[in-house]
PDB file of C-alpha atoms in Angstrom:
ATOM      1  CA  UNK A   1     124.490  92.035 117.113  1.00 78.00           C
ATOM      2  CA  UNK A   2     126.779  95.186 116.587  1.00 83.00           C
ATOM      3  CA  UNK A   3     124.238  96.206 113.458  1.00 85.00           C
ATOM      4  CA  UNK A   4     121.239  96.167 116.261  1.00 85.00           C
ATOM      5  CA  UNK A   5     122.896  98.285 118.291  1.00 87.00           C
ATOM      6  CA  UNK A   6     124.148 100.831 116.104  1.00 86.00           C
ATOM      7  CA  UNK A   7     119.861 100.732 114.729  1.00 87.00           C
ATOM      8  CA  UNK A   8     118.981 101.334 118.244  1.00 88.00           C
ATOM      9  CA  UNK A   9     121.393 103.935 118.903  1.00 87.00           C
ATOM     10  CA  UNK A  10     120.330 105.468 115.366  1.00 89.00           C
ATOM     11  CA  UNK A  11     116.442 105.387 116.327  1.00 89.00           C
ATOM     12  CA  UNK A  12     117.092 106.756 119.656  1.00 88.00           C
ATOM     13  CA  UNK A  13     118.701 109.416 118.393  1.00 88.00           C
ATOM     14  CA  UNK A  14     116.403 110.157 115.515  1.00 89.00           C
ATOM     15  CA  UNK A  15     113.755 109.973 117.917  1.00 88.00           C
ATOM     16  CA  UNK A  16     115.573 112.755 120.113  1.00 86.00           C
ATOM     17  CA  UNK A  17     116.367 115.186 117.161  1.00 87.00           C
ATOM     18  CA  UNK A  18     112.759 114.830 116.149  1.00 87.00           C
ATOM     19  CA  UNK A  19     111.144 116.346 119.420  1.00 88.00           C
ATOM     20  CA  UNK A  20     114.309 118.714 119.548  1.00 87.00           C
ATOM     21  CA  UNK A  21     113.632 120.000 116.170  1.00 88.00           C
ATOM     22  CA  UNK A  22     109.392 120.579 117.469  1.00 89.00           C
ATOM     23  CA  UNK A  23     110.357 121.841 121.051  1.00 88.00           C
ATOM     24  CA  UNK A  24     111.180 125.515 121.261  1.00 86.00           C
ATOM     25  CA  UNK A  25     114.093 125.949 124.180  1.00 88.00           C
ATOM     26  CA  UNK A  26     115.253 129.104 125.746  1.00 87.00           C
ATOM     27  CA  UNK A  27     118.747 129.153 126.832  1.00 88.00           C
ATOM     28  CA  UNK A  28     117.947 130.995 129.794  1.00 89.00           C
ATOM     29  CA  UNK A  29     119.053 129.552 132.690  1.00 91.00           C
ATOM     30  CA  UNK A  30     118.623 132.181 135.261  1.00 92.00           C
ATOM     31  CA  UNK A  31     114.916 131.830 134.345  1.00 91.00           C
ATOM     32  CA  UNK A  32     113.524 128.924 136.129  1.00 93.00           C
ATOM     33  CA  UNK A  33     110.418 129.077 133.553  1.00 92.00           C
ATOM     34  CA  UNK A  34     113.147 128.851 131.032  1.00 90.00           C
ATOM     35  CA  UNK A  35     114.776 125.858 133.214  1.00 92.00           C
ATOM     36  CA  UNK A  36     111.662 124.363 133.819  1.00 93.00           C
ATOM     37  CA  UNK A  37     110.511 123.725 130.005  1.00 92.00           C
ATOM     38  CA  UNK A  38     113.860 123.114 129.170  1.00 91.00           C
ATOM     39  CA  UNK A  39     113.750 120.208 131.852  1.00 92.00           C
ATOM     40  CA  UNK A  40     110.310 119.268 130.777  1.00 92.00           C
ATOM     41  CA  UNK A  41     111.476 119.067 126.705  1.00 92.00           C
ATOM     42  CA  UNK A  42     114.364 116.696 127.608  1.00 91.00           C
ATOM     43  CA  UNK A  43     112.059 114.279 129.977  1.00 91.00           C
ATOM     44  CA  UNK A  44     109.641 113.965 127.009  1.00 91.00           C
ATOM     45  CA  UNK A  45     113.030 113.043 124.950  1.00 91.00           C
ATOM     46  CA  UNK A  46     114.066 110.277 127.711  1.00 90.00           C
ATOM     47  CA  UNK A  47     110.529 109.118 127.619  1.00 89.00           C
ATOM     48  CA  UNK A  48     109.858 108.901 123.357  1.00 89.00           C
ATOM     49  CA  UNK A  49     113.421 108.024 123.198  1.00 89.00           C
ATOM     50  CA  UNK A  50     113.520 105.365 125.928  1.00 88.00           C
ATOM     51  CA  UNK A  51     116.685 106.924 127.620  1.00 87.00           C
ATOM     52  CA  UNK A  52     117.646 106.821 131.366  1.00 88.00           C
ATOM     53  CA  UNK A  53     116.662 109.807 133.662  1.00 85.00           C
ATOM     54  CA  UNK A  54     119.845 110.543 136.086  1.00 83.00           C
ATOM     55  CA  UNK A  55     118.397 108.745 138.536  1.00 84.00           C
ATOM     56  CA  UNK A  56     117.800 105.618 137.148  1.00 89.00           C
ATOM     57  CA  UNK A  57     121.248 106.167 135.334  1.00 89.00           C
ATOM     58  CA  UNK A  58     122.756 105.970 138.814  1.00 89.00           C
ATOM     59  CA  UNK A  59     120.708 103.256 139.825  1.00 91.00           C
ATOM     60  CA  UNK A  60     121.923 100.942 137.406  1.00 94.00           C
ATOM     61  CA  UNK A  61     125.562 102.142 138.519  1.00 93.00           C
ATOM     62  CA  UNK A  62     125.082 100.908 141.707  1.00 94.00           C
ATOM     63  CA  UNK A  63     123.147  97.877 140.952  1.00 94.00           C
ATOM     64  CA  UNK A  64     126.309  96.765 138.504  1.00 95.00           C
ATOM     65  CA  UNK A  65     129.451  97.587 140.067  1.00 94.00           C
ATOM     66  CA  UNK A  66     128.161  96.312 143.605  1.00 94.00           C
ATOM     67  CA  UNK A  67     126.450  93.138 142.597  1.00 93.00           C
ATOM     68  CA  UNK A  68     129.530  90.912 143.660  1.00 92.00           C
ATOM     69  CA  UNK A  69     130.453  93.080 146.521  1.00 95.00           C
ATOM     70  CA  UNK A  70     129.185  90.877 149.750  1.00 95.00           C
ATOM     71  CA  UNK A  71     130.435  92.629 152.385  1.00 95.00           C
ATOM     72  CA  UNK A  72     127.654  96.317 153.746  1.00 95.00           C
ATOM     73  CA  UNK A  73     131.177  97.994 154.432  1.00 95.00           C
ATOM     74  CA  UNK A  74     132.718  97.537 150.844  1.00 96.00           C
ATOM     75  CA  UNK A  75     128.974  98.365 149.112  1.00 96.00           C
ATOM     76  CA  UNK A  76     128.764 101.371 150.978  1.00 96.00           C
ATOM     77  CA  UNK A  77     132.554 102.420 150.195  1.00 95.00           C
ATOM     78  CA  UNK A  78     131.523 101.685 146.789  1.00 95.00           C
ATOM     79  CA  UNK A  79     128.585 103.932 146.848  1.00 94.00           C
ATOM     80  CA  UNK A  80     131.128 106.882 147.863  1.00 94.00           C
ATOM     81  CA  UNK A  81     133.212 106.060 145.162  1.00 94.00           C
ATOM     82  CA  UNK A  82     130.398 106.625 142.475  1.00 93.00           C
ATOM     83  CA  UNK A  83     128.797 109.621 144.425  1.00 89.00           C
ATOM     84  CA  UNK A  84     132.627 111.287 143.792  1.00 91.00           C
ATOM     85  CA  UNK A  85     132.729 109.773 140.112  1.00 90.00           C
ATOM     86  CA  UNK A  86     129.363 111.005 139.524  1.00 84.00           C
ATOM     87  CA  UNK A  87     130.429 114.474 140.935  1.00 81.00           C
ATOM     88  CA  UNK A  88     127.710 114.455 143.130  1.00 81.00           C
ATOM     89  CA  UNK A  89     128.062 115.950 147.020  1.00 86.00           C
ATOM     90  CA  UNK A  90     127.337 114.521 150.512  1.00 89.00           C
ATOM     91  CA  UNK A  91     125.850 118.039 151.792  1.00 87.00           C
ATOM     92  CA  UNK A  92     124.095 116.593 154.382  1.00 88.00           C
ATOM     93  CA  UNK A  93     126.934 114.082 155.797  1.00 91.00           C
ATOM     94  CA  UNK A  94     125.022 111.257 155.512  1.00 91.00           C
ATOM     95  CA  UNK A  95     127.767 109.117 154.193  1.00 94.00           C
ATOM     96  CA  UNK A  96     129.574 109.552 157.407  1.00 94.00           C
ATOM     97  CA  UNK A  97     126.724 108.625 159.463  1.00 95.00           C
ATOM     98  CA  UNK A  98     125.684 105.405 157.752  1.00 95.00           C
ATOM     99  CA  UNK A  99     129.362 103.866 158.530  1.00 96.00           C
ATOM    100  CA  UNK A 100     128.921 105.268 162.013  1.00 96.00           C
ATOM    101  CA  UNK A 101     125.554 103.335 161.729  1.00 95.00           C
ATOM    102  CA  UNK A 102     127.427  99.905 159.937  1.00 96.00           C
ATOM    103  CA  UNK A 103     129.998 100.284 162.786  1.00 95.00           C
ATOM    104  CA  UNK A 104     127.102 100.378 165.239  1.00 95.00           C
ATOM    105  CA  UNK A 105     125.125  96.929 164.158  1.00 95.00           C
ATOM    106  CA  UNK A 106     128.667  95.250 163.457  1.00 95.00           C
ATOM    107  CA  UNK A 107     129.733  96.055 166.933  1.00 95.00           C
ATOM    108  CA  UNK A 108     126.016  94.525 167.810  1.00 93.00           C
ATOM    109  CA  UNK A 109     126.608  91.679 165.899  1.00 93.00           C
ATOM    110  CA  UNK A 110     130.278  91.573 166.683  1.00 94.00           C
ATOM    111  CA  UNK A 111     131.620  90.541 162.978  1.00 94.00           C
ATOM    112  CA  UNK A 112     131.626  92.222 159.597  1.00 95.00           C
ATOM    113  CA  UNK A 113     127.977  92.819 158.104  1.00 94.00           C
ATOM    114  CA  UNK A 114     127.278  90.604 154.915  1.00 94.00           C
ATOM    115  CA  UNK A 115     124.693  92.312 152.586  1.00 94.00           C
ATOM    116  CA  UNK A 116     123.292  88.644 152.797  1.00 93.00           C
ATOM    117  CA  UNK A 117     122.512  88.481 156.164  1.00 93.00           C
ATOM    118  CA  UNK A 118     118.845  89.669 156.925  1.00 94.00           C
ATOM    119  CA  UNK A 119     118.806  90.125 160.126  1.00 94.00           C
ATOM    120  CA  UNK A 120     121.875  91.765 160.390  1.00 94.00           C
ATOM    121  CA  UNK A 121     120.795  93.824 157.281  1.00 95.00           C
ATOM    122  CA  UNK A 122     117.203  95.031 158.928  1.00 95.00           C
ATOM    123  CA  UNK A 123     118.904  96.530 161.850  1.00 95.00           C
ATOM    124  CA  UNK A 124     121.053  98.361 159.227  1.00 95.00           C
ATOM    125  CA  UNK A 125     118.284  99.238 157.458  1.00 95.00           C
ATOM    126  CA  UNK A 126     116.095 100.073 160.560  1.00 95.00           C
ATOM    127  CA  UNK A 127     119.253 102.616 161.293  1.00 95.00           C
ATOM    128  CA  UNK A 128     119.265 104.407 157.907  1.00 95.00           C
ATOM    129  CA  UNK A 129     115.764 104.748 158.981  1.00 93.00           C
ATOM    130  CA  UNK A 130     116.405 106.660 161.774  1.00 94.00           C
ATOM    131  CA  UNK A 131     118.994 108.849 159.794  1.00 94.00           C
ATOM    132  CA  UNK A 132     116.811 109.815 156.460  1.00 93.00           C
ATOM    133  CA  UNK A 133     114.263 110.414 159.656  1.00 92.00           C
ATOM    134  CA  UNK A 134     116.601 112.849 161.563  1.00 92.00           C
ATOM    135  CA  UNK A 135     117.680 114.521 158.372  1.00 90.00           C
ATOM    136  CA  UNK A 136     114.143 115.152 157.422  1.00 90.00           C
ATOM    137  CA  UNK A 137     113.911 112.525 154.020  1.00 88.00           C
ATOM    138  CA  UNK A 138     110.719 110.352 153.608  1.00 88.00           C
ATOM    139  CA  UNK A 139     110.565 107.843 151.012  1.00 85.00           C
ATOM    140  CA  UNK A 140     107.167 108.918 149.924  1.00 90.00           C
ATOM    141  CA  UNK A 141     109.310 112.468 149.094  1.00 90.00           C
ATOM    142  CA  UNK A 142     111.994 110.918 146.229  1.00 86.00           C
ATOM    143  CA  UNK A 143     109.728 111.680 143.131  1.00 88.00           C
ATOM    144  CA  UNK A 144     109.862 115.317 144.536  1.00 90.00           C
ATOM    145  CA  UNK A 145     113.992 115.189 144.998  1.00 86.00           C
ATOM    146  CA  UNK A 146     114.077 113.716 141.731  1.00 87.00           C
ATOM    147  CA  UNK A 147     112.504 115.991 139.956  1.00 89.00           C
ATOM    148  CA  UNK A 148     114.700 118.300 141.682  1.00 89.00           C
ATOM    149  CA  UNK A 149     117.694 116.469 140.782  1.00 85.00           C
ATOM    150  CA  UNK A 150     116.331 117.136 137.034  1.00 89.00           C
ATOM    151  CA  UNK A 151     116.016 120.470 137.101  1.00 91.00           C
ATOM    152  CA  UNK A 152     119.587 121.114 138.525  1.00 90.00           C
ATOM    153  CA  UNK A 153     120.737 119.318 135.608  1.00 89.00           C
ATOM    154  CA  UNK A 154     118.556 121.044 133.500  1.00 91.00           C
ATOM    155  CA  UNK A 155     119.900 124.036 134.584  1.00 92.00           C
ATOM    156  CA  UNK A 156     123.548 123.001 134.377  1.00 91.00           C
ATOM    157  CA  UNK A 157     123.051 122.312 130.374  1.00 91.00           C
ATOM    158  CA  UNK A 158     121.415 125.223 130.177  1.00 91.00           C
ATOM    159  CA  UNK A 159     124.430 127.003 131.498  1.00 93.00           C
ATOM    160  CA  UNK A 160     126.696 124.663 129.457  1.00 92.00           C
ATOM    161  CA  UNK A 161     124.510 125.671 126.109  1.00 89.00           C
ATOM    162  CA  UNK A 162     124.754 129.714 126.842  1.00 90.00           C
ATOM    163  CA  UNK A 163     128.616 129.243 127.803  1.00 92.00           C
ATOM    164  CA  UNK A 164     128.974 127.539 124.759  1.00 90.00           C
ATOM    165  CA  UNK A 165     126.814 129.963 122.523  1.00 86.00           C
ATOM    166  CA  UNK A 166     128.374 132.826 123.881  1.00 87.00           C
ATOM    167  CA  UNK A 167     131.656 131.625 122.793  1.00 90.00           C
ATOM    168  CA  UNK A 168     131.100 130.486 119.316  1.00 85.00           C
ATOM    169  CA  UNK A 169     129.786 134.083 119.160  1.00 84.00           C
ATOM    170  CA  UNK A 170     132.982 135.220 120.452  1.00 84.00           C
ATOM    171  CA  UNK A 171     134.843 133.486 117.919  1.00 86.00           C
ATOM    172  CA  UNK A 172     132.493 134.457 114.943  1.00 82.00           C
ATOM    173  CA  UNK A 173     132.698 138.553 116.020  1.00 80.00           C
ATOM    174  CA  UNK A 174     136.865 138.350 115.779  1.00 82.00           C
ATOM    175  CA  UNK A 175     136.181 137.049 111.927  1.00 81.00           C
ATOM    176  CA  UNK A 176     136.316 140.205 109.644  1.00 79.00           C
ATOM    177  CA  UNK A 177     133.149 139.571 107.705  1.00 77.00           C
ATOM    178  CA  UNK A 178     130.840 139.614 111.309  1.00 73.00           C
ATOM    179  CA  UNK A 179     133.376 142.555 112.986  1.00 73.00           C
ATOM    180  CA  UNK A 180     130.604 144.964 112.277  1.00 75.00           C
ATOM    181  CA  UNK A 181     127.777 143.164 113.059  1.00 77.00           C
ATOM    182  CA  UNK A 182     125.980 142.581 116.460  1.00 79.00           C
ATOM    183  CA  UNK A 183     125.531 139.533 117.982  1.00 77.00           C
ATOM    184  CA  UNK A 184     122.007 138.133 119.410  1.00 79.00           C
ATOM    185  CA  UNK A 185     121.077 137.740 122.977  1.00 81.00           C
ATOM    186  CA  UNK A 186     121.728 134.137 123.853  1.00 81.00           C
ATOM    187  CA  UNK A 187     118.553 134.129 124.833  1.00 80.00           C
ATOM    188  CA  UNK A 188     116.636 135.270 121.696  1.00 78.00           C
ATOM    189  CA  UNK A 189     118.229 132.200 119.597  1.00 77.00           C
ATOM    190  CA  UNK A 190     116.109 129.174 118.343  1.00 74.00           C
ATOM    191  CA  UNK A 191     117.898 125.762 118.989  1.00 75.00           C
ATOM    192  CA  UNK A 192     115.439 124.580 116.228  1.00 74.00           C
ATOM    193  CA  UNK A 193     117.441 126.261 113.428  1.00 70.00           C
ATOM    194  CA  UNK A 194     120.298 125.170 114.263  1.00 71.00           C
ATOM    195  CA  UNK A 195     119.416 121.105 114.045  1.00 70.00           C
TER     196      UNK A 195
END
């Protein structure tokens, strides 16, 4: 069992080092042309190499550390718990007002909300409605946040790449054999040579 994993781990990877090596990337990330291909690249490796996109990543957070949770309070405490993990931020406060909207249909149905219970958990629902209403979200509109989701992340590795280029520059200029040469723009470098 171990041995298949390891082979699928191995083929994944091959799989992603094989695109990499094909896919020209610009570490640019104040370009969002440069973000935007860079994005683009790495969806083509989660696709060929059968890898979670960030989304569905936190999906299947959620779906397995809340599957025994029964109780809407403790899921939803548990949601804010990965959000924080995750590093991801509640900008628009809408953690604060779906417990003001649990607190709402509990007082209504004047005990604790179990995710079980369906009526109970369609007035919930019919409140997040109203929130991801006033705060402007449609459902029809998550493909859209995700892919902006992806190319925030995109950018942050691009960021991570050029911090991380610049310094092993750094550190190869203070050796005596490169003192007198002059290192490249980060942004003139080919990822592809260096796979």
């Amino acid at each position: 069992m171990l041995k298949g994993i390891f082979l699928e781990v191995k083929k994944k990877f091959e799989t992603a080092l094989g695109i990499l090596r094909k896919e020209k990337i610009t570490i640019n990330p104040d370009d969002p042309a440069a973000v935007s291909e860079y994005a683009r690249v790495m969806k083509t490796v989660r696709e060929k190499a059968d890898l979670f996109t960030e989304s569905q990543r936190i999906k299947y957070t959620i779906e397995s550390r809340t599957q025994g949770i029964p109780d809407a309070r403790s899921y939803l405490l548990a949601l804010k718990e990965i959000r924080i993990k995750r590093g991801l931020t509640d900008e628009l406060g809408a953690e604060a007002m779906m417990m003001d909207a649990l607190d709402k249909v509990e007082q209504e149905l004047k005990k604790p909300l179990l995710r079980n219970d369906k009526k109970g958990m369609s007035l919930l629902m019919t409140e997040f409605d109203k929130i991801n209403q006033k705060l402007g979200i449609r459902r029809e509109d998550l493909p859209k946040y995700e892919e902006q989701l992806e190319l925030k992340i995109a950018k942050a590795q691009l960021e991570e790449l050029k911090k991380d280029a610049v310094e092993a520059m750094d550190t190869q200029k203070k050796r005596e054999e490169f003192k007198d040469e002059e290192m490249p723009d980060v942004k003139s470098l080919d990822i592809r040579n260096f796979i």
